[in-house]
C-alpha positions as a printed NumPy array, in Angstrom:
array([[118.873,  81.392,  96.043],
       [116.721,  80.839,  92.991],
       [113.255,  81.094,  93.119],
       [110.19 ,  80.402,  91.648],
       [107.743,  82.625,  89.262],
       [104.555,  82.58 ,  90.797],
       [101.134,  81.614,  89.541],
       [ 99.098,  79.196,  90.786],
       [101.641,  78.203,  94.107],
       [101.621,  81.747,  94.862],
       [ 98.059,  80.568,  95.783],
       [ 98.814,  77.894,  97.219],
       [100.809,  80.205,  99.813],
       [ 98.416,  82.159, 100.906],
       [ 96.961,  78.705, 101.989],
       [ 93.724,  79.156,  98.607],
       [ 94.478,  76.38 ,  97.012],
       [ 97.592,  72.988,  96.678],
       [ 99.905,  73.141,  94.425],
       [102.437,  70.452,  93.96 ],
       [105.065,  71.927,  91.91 ],
       [108.448,  71.686,  93.648],
       [106.887,  72.354,  97.002],
       [111.07 ,  72.138,  98.165],
       [111.743,  74.95 ,  95.94 ],
       [109.983,  78.174,  98.498],
       [107.801,  80.193,  96.177],
       [107.399,  84.254,  97.073],
       [105.511,  87.39 ,  95.819],
       [105.965,  90.209,  95.595],
       [104.494,  93.042,  96.999],
       [104.569,  96.907,  96.034],
       [102.955,  99.254,  98.315],
       [101.654, 102.788,  96.751],
       [100.278, 105.272,  99.615],
       [ 99.889, 108.512,  98.467],
       [ 99.659, 111.626, 101.231],
       [ 97.009, 113.557, 101.353],
       [ 95.009, 111.959,  99.368],
       [ 91.136, 111.177,  99.301],
       [ 88.477, 109.31 ,  97.866],
       [ 87.391, 111.609,  95.501],
       [ 90.461, 112.014,  93.805],
       [ 90.279, 109.461,  91.307],
       [ 87.94 , 109.106,  88.114],
       [ 86.097, 104.932,  89.186],
       [ 85.271, 108.154,  92.315],
       [ 83.988, 110.899,  90.562],
       [ 86.934, 112.968,  89.935],
       [ 86.119, 116.249,  87.009],
       [ 88.81 , 118.55 ,  85.448],
       [ 91.809, 115.52 ,  84.608],
       [ 91.382, 111.517,  84.973],
       [ 93.14 , 108.513,  86.711],
       [ 93.288, 105.903,  84.292],
       [ 95.987, 104.01 ,  85.619],
       [ 94.019, 103.884,  88.741],
       [ 90.994, 103.096,  87.661],
       [ 92.564,  99.632,  85.347],
       [ 94.281,  98.98 ,  88.82 ],
       [ 90.569,  98.947,  90.471],
       [ 88.85 ,  96.827,  87.359],
       [ 92.423,  94.432,  87.841],
       [ 91.544,  93.724,  91.221],
       [ 89.317,  94.516,  93.937],
       [ 88.476,  97.526,  95.458],
       [ 87.478,  98.243,  99.388],
       [ 85.111, 100.768, 100.724],
       [ 85.756, 100.029, 104.506],
       [ 89.558, 100.534, 104.423],
       [ 90.895, 102.809, 107.62 ],
       [ 94.137, 104.409, 107.798],
       [ 95.281, 104.175, 111.366],
       [ 95.484, 107.165, 111.984],
       [ 93.976, 110.816, 110.861],
       [ 97.927, 113.057, 109.946],
       [101.432, 111.003, 108.735],
       [103.874, 109.701, 110.526],
       [100.779, 107.666, 112.652],
       [ 99.053, 106.436, 110.542],
       [102.794, 105.552, 108.054],
       [104.071, 104.045, 111.9  ],
       [100.966, 102.02 , 112.535],
       [100.997, 100.643, 108.713],
       [104.355,  99.02 , 108.184],
       [104.611,  97.936, 112.056],
       [100.593,  96.761, 112.352],
       [100.223,  98.706, 115.426],
       [ 98.364, 101.286, 116.735],
       [100.049, 104.407, 116.146],
       [100.059, 105.658, 119.687],
       [100.955, 102.342, 121.249],
       [104.124, 102.176, 119.746],
       [104.758, 106.023, 120.659],
       [103.294, 108.284, 117.468],
       [100.329, 110.127, 118.505],
       [101.281, 112.54 , 115.203],
       [103.736, 113.645, 112.895],
       [106.737, 113.672, 113.813],
       [108.702, 117.99 , 113.201],
       [112.677, 117.737, 111.872],
       [114.46 , 117.236, 114.577],
       [111.459, 115.403, 117.486],
       [113.705, 113.171, 119.685],
       [111.477, 109.915, 119.583],
       [110.584, 107.627, 116.262],
       [110.164, 104.192, 115.071],
       [111.448, 101.831, 117.689],
       [114.178,  99.247, 117.619],
       [112.176,  96.841, 119.507],
       [108.702,  97.175, 117.154],
       [109.   ,  95.5  , 113.222],
       [108.439,  97.267, 110.046],
       [106.856,  94.961, 106.598],
       [110.293,  95.195, 105.651],
       [111.736,  93.526, 108.574],
       [109.253,  90.989, 108.682],
       [109.825,  90.086, 104.795],
       [113.816,  89.736, 105.376],
       [113.3  ,  86.931, 107.311],
       [111.901,  85.302, 103.634],
       [114.58 ,  87.082, 101.798],
       [113.557,  89.979,  99.907],
       [114.784,  92.989,  98.746],
       [113.412,  95.932,  99.678],
       [113.144,  99.025,  99.831],
       [111.075, 102.11 , 100.449],
       [110.509, 105.235,  97.806],
       [109.461, 108.349,  99.264],
       [107.885, 109.585, 102.285],
       [109.245, 108.163, 105.145],
       [108.252, 110.103, 108.59 ],
       [108.828, 107.629, 111.319],
       [111.105, 109.79 , 112.382],
       [114.397, 111.773, 110.932],
       [118.22 , 110.284, 113.087],
       [119.403, 108.072, 111.72 ],
       [118.753, 105.165, 114.26 ],
       [115.561, 105.425, 112.915],
       [115.017, 106.251, 108.972],
       [114.605, 103.185, 106.911],
       [117.902, 101.419, 106.722],
       [117.883, 100.943, 109.596],
       [114.539,  99.297, 109.57 ],
       [114.174,  96.874, 107.116],
       [114.601,  98.689, 104.062],
       [117.802,  98.311, 102.279],
       [117.242, 101.01 ,  99.233],
       [115.879, 104.164, 100.392],
       [115.764, 107.533,  98.517],
       [113.271, 110.565,  99.302],
       [111.923, 112.788, 102.295],
       [112.244, 111.917, 105.735],
       [108.395, 113.948, 106.317],
       [105.976, 115.948, 104.63 ],
       [107.336, 118.428, 101.574],
       [106.173, 121.708, 103.61 ],
       [108.89 , 120.767, 105.937],
       [110.87 , 123.246, 105.121],
       [112.398, 127.025, 105.189],
       [109.253, 128.12 , 102.928],
       [106.646, 127.054, 104.718],
       [103.677, 130.298, 105.081],
       [103.478, 129.77 , 109.016],
       [106.186, 127.912, 110.587],
       [109.304, 127.818, 110.99 ],
       [111.254, 124.41 , 110.042],
       [114.697, 123.758, 108.61 ],
       [116.486, 122.541, 105.722],
       [114.968, 119.999, 103.569],
       [116.79 , 117.086, 102.971],
       [116.757, 114.741,  99.892],
       [118.109, 111.921, 101.15 ],
       [119.544, 108.84 ,  98.691],
       [120.455, 105.582, 102.535],
       [121.732, 107.201, 105.098],
       [123.812, 110.687, 103.623],
       [121.562, 113.449, 102.02 ],
       [121.953, 113.887,  99.024],
       [120.901, 118.246,  99.226],
       [118.531, 119.824, 101.004],
       [116.002, 122.39 ,  99.525],
       [116.199, 120.479,  96.447],
       [113.222, 121.165,  93.307],
       [110.397, 118.893,  94.532],
       [108.78 , 118.697,  90.301],
       [111.284, 115.53 ,  89.841],
       [110.167, 113.928,  93.168],
       [106.662, 112.167,  91.438],
       [109.729, 111.152,  88.345],
       [111.853, 110.439,  89.959],
       [110.213, 107.938,  93.018],
       [108.568, 105.932,  89.851],
       [111.734, 106.118,  88.181],
       [114.342, 104.413,  91.02 ],
       [110.477, 102.061,  92.092],
       [110.749, 100.965,  88.053],
       [114.904,  99.964,  88.479],
       [115.121,  97.997,  91.437],
       [111.915,  96.183,  90.243],
       [113.734,  95.296,  87.055],
       [116.934,  94.919,  88.589],
       [115.262,  92.546,  91.611],
       [113.061,  90.845,  89.378],
       [114.758,  87.016,  89.619],
       [113.827,  86.924,  93.37 ],
       [111.399,  88.562,  95.472],
       [111.161,  91.913,  95.938],
       [108.607,  95.102,  98.147],
       [108.774,  98.136,  97.295],
       [106.56 , 100.372,  99.652],
       [106.353, 103.526,  97.149],
       [105.775, 106.299,  99.3  ],
       [105.002, 109.289,  96.746],
       [105.066, 113.187,  98.979],
       [102.138, 113.749,  96.727],
       [ 99.461, 115.472,  97.21 ],
       [100.231, 117.345,  99.889],
       [101.255, 121.035,  99.966],
       [103.718, 121.715,  98.239],
       [101.561, 121.166,  95.799],
       [104.332, 120.081,  92.518],
       [104.225, 118.351,  89.088],
       [107.102, 118.162,  86.179],
       [106.625, 120.051,  83.036],
       [105.212, 117.168,  81.451],
       [102.426, 117.075,  83.213],
       [101.71 , 120.421,  84.027],
       [ 98.683, 122.394,  83.277],
       [ 97.451, 119.274,  81.8  ],
       [ 94.121, 119.174,  83.8  ],
       [ 91.266, 121.333,  83.749],
       [ 91.669, 121.756,  87.312],
       [ 94.888, 123.52 ,  87.767],
       [ 97.642, 122.589,  90.063],
       [ 95.877, 119.976,  91.785],
       [ 94.774, 117.976,  89.002],
       [ 98.163, 118.373,  87.614],
       [ 99.775, 116.73 ,  90.235],
       [ 96.804, 114.051,  90.206],
       [ 97.902, 112.848,  85.929],
       [101.523, 112.803,  87.088],
       [100.846, 110.828,  89.695],
       [ 98.633, 108.124,  87.835],
       [101.228, 107.596,  85.579],
       [103.314, 106.957,  87.977],
       [101.159, 103.782,  89.015],
       [101.218, 103.526,  84.895],
       [105.181, 103.319,  84.713],
       [104.882, 100.273,  87.655],
       [102.428,  98.047,  86.065],
       [103.895,  98.638,  82.354],
       [106.689,  97.444,  84.523],
       [105.248,  94.058,  86.178],
       [103.529,  92.948,  82.171],
       [106.758,  93.934,  80.552],
       [108.997,  91.945,  82.836],
       [105.642,  89.091,  83.088],
       [105.698,  89.617,  86.822],
       [101.845,  90.458,  86.092],
       [100.66 ,  87.147,  88.828],
       [103.553,  87.489,  90.612],
       [102.876,  90.556,  92.111],
       [100.285,  92.435,  94.783],
       [ 99.627,  95.648,  93.936],
       [ 98.587,  97.838,  97.072],
       [ 97.155, 101.494,  96.739],
       [ 95.941, 104.045,  99.588],
       [ 96.632, 106.632, 100.945],
       [ 97.753, 107.789, 103.873],
       [ 94.56 , 110.22 , 105.469],
       [ 91.667, 112.368, 104.196],
       [ 93.394, 115.359, 102.083],
       [ 93.749, 118.775, 103.967],
       [ 91.469, 121.706, 103.779],
       [ 93.584, 123.534, 100.971],
       [ 93.405, 123.516,  97.091],
       [ 90.67 , 121.351,  95.404],
       [ 91.956, 118.463,  98.555],
       [ 88.618, 118.862,  99.567],
       [ 87.49 , 115.816,  97.84 ],
       [ 85.942, 112.801, 100.79 ],
       [ 83.349, 111.718,  98.408],
       [ 80.137, 113.052, 100.824],
       [ 81.871, 112.18 , 103.918],
       [ 82.538, 114.461, 106.955],
       [ 85.586, 114.977, 107.583],
       [ 89.149, 115.29 , 106.347],
       [ 93.064, 115.361, 107.28 ],
       [ 93.14 , 115.707, 111.427],
       [ 89.741, 114.174, 112.43 ],
       [ 88.653, 111.279, 112.333],
       [ 85.163, 111.653, 111.245],
       [ 85.129, 109.319, 108.898],
       [ 86.411, 111.61 , 105.169],
       [ 89.75 , 111.854, 107.467],
       [ 90.081, 107.9  , 108.319],
       [ 88.569, 106.29 , 106.131],
       [ 90.905, 105.716, 101.712],
       [ 91.03 , 104.834,  99.237],
       [ 91.934, 100.79 ,  98.753],
       [ 93.245,  98.77 ,  96.426],
       [ 94.108,  95.52 ,  95.899],
       [ 94.998,  94.038,  93.245],
       [ 97.156,  89.391,  92.225],
       [ 95.796,  88.617,  88.911],
       [ 94.808,  84.927,  88.496],
       [ 93.769,  84.714,  92.667],
       [ 92.097,  88.599,  93.295],
       [ 88.59 ,  88.367,  91.365],
       [ 88.624,  91.564,  89.026],
       [ 86.308,  94.066,  89.545],
       [ 84.837,  93.578,  92.419],
       [ 83.684,  96.233,  94.599],
       [ 83.564,  94.766,  98.653],
       [ 81.844,  97.276, 100.472],
       [ 81.2  ,  95.311, 103.819],
       [ 84.611,  94.018, 105.072],
       [ 86.023,  96.984, 107.811],
       [ 89.894,  96.459, 106.637],
       [ 92.729,  98.612, 108.744],
       [ 96.257,  99.67 , 108.158],
       [ 97.696,  97.467, 110.875],
       [ 95.924,  94.251, 109.425],
       [ 98.288,  94.462, 106.362],
       [101.3  ,  93.212, 108.432],
       [ 99.821,  90.033, 110.198],
       [ 98.145,  89.674, 107.079],
       [101.275,  89.904, 104.578],
       [103.051,  87.629, 106.63 ],
       [ 99.74 ,  85.114, 106.007],
       [100.534,  85.553, 102.802],
       [104.4  ,  85.389, 102.014],
       [104.556,  82.702, 105.169],
       [106.622,  84.986, 107.001],
       [106.892,  84.613, 110.521],
       [105.613,  87.568, 113.129],
       [107.992,  89.225, 115.569],
       [108.724,  87.707, 118.165],
       [105.893,  88.969, 121.027],
       [104.856,  90.828, 118.352],
       [101.601,  93.295, 119.552],
       [ 99.436,  93.355, 116.551],
       [ 96.417,  95.503, 116.802],
       [ 95.489,  94.44 , 114.005],
       [ 94.096,  91.55 , 112.358],
       [ 95.065,  88.689, 109.86 ],
       [ 93.183,  89.838, 107.148],
       [ 94.367,  87.819, 104.638],
       [ 91.644,  86.059, 103.633],
       [ 89.948,  89.425, 102.913],
       [ 92.276,  90.498, 100.789],
       [ 92.851,  87.796,  98.906],
       [ 88.896,  87.881,  97.659],
       [ 87.476,  85.266, 100.509],
       [ 84.353,  86.086, 102.994],
       [ 85.933,  86.667, 106.047],
       [ 85.221,  88.885, 109.037],
       [ 86.962,  91.603, 111.574],
       [ 86.387,  89.442, 115.396],
       [ 88.   ,  92.497, 117.16 ],
       [ 86.46 ,  96.451, 117.225],
       [ 88.77 ,  99.348, 115.304],
       [ 90.281, 102.21 , 117.7  ],
       [ 90.947, 105.389, 116.698],
       [ 93.586, 107.597, 119.947],
       [ 94.146, 110.827, 117.631],
       [ 96.828, 111.788, 121.268],
       [ 94.394, 112.95 , 123.474],
       [ 95.752, 116.679, 123.436],
       [ 93.437, 118.652, 121.049],
       [ 95.86 , 120.939, 120.167],
       [ 96.429, 118.409, 116.524],
       [ 92.68 , 118.53 , 116.007],
       [ 92.372, 122.495, 113.721],
       [ 90.68 , 121.794, 110.309],
       [ 89.112, 125.124, 110.21 ],
       [ 85.88 , 124.264, 111.301],
       [ 84.229, 122.783, 113.964],
       [ 81.298, 120.57 , 111.295],
       [ 84.965, 118.92 , 110.644],
       [ 86.676, 118.603, 114.415],
       [ 85.76 , 115.841, 116.168],
       [ 86.431, 114.632, 119.643],
       [ 89.757, 112.948, 119.65 ],
       [ 88.553, 108.926, 120.282],
       [ 87.035, 107.124, 118.02 ],
       [ 85.824, 103.42 , 118.36 ],
       [ 83.733, 100.86 , 115.67 ],
       [ 82.623,  98.191, 116.403],
       [ 80.429,  96.463, 113.47 ],
       [ 78.89 ,  99.48 , 111.966],
       [ 78.599, 101.28 , 114.936],
       [ 80.997, 104.352, 115.5  ],
       [ 81.558, 106.602, 118.625],
       [ 83.479, 109.141, 119.325],
       [ 84.469, 110.77 , 122.412],
       [ 86.65 , 112.797, 124.03 ],
       [ 89.852, 111.417, 127.207],
       [ 86.906, 113.219, 130.083],
       [ 84.153, 110.948, 127.88 ],
       [ 82.352, 114.575, 126.931],
       [ 80.94 , 115.158, 123.802],
       [ 79.671, 111.411, 122.341],
       [ 78.719, 110.989, 119.346],
       [ 77.663, 107.836, 118.132],
       [ 76.771, 106.755, 114.52 ],
       [ 75.425, 104.189, 111.992],
       [ 77.827, 103.571, 110.021],
       [ 76.258, 101.771, 106.753],
       [ 72.952, 103.822, 107.452],
       [ 74.618, 107.623, 107.565],
       [ 78.361, 107.3  , 106.148],
       [ 77.841, 111.129, 107.099],
       [ 77.33 , 111.715, 110.635],
       [ 74.697, 113.425, 110.942],
       [ 72.09 , 111.822, 113.07 ],
       [ 73.84 , 111.397, 116.409],
       [ 72.635, 108.517, 117.91 ],
       [ 74.23 , 108.643, 121.347],
       [ 71.135, 110.237, 123.856],
       [ 68.754, 107.062, 122.399],
       [ 71.113, 104.378, 122.252],
       [ 73.022, 104.904, 125.906],
       [ 74.607, 100.642, 127.605],
       [ 75.606, 100.774, 123.886],
       [ 77.712, 103.773, 124.387],
       [ 79.296, 102.891, 127.763],
       [ 80.146,  99.674, 126.505],
       [ 81.966, 101.195, 123.636],
       [ 83.199, 104.135, 126.176],
       [ 84.081, 101.642, 128.089],
       [ 86.527,  99.71 , 125.424],
       [ 87.988, 103.057, 123.566],
       [ 88.845, 105.188, 127.592],
       [ 90.522, 101.094, 129.015]])
């Protein structure tokens, strides 16, 4: 099948403008979703990083649109990625946390991923990087809409060299086959990038969905020789520079192939930074990974589509969540939603394309109702395990209703002024919703 390149017709597919160019032939937009692991809002040049530069990520922000109210589905990797790819709150589909090697649960056959939805529009699909939606064969990417996969089934620290926990050998996969165990992690970022570039080149004549799911900057940190020692912030800065290089290689390939105006690029992270190395980089927000405070769940989010999305715009008001991506990309691609789809997210395609839009419902987080996983090292970062955001109000509380903390996020992004006692009726209303 021959596909037209996307220019104004892509905007027509998103319901923005009309186009009369060969209406009988399907028009498609490509999607590239770049997801870092444990990166915080302050890890980039444009947001204040020191000792290293991220010029390609900065370029992505300058040529695209940046959202400052974008939330992960959960403050931990596996659950966050489950929500990102299925459009459902992870706890509703059996994902409370991050599955360990050999864990009996994973993504259900009853859920459709973004890749499965886009295949209805004949998209080529690939993931290069970290999966973390279960490691049994039935849970792996090729069984859930992806044509290609190279990478790790879970976090790169789930291997025999973990300083605290005992894990088995860490496999590297090519499709459904294991290539080897405990392979050299210094090549991961380069390997994922080179395979992504190859995939783009091979599928330049057809629509594609590329999920570039980097293993870094999750510990153990590893970087190739071409960036080792290049930053003034040690290994962490070196790793961030290589991740920036990766983004640059993707952008350069799109430009070389004339695909920039055909391709919507999204850049984000799965959850907040871990409290180790130099990763406590939340731009002043309270909370880290495994915390429902803003630093654990409010993520960097950039979206670029030249010719459609206004360049250099920053949206400080629209609230968007990772669970919104499936219905939103589905609308932009004119793909059919899954049969009986139980959406936790909303179609925020207008907002993502820079048009006025208001979120209709609340956002909620249920972090497994299990305090065992709430392990930030100090109580300032250790949050209750339930949260809800409605407008500018955010309530956190325990499953038994105790420890209620109410914040006006617009006025107090660092969550230091608990207004629960001053707003008992609002606390009761929000508690009733999140505890239902």
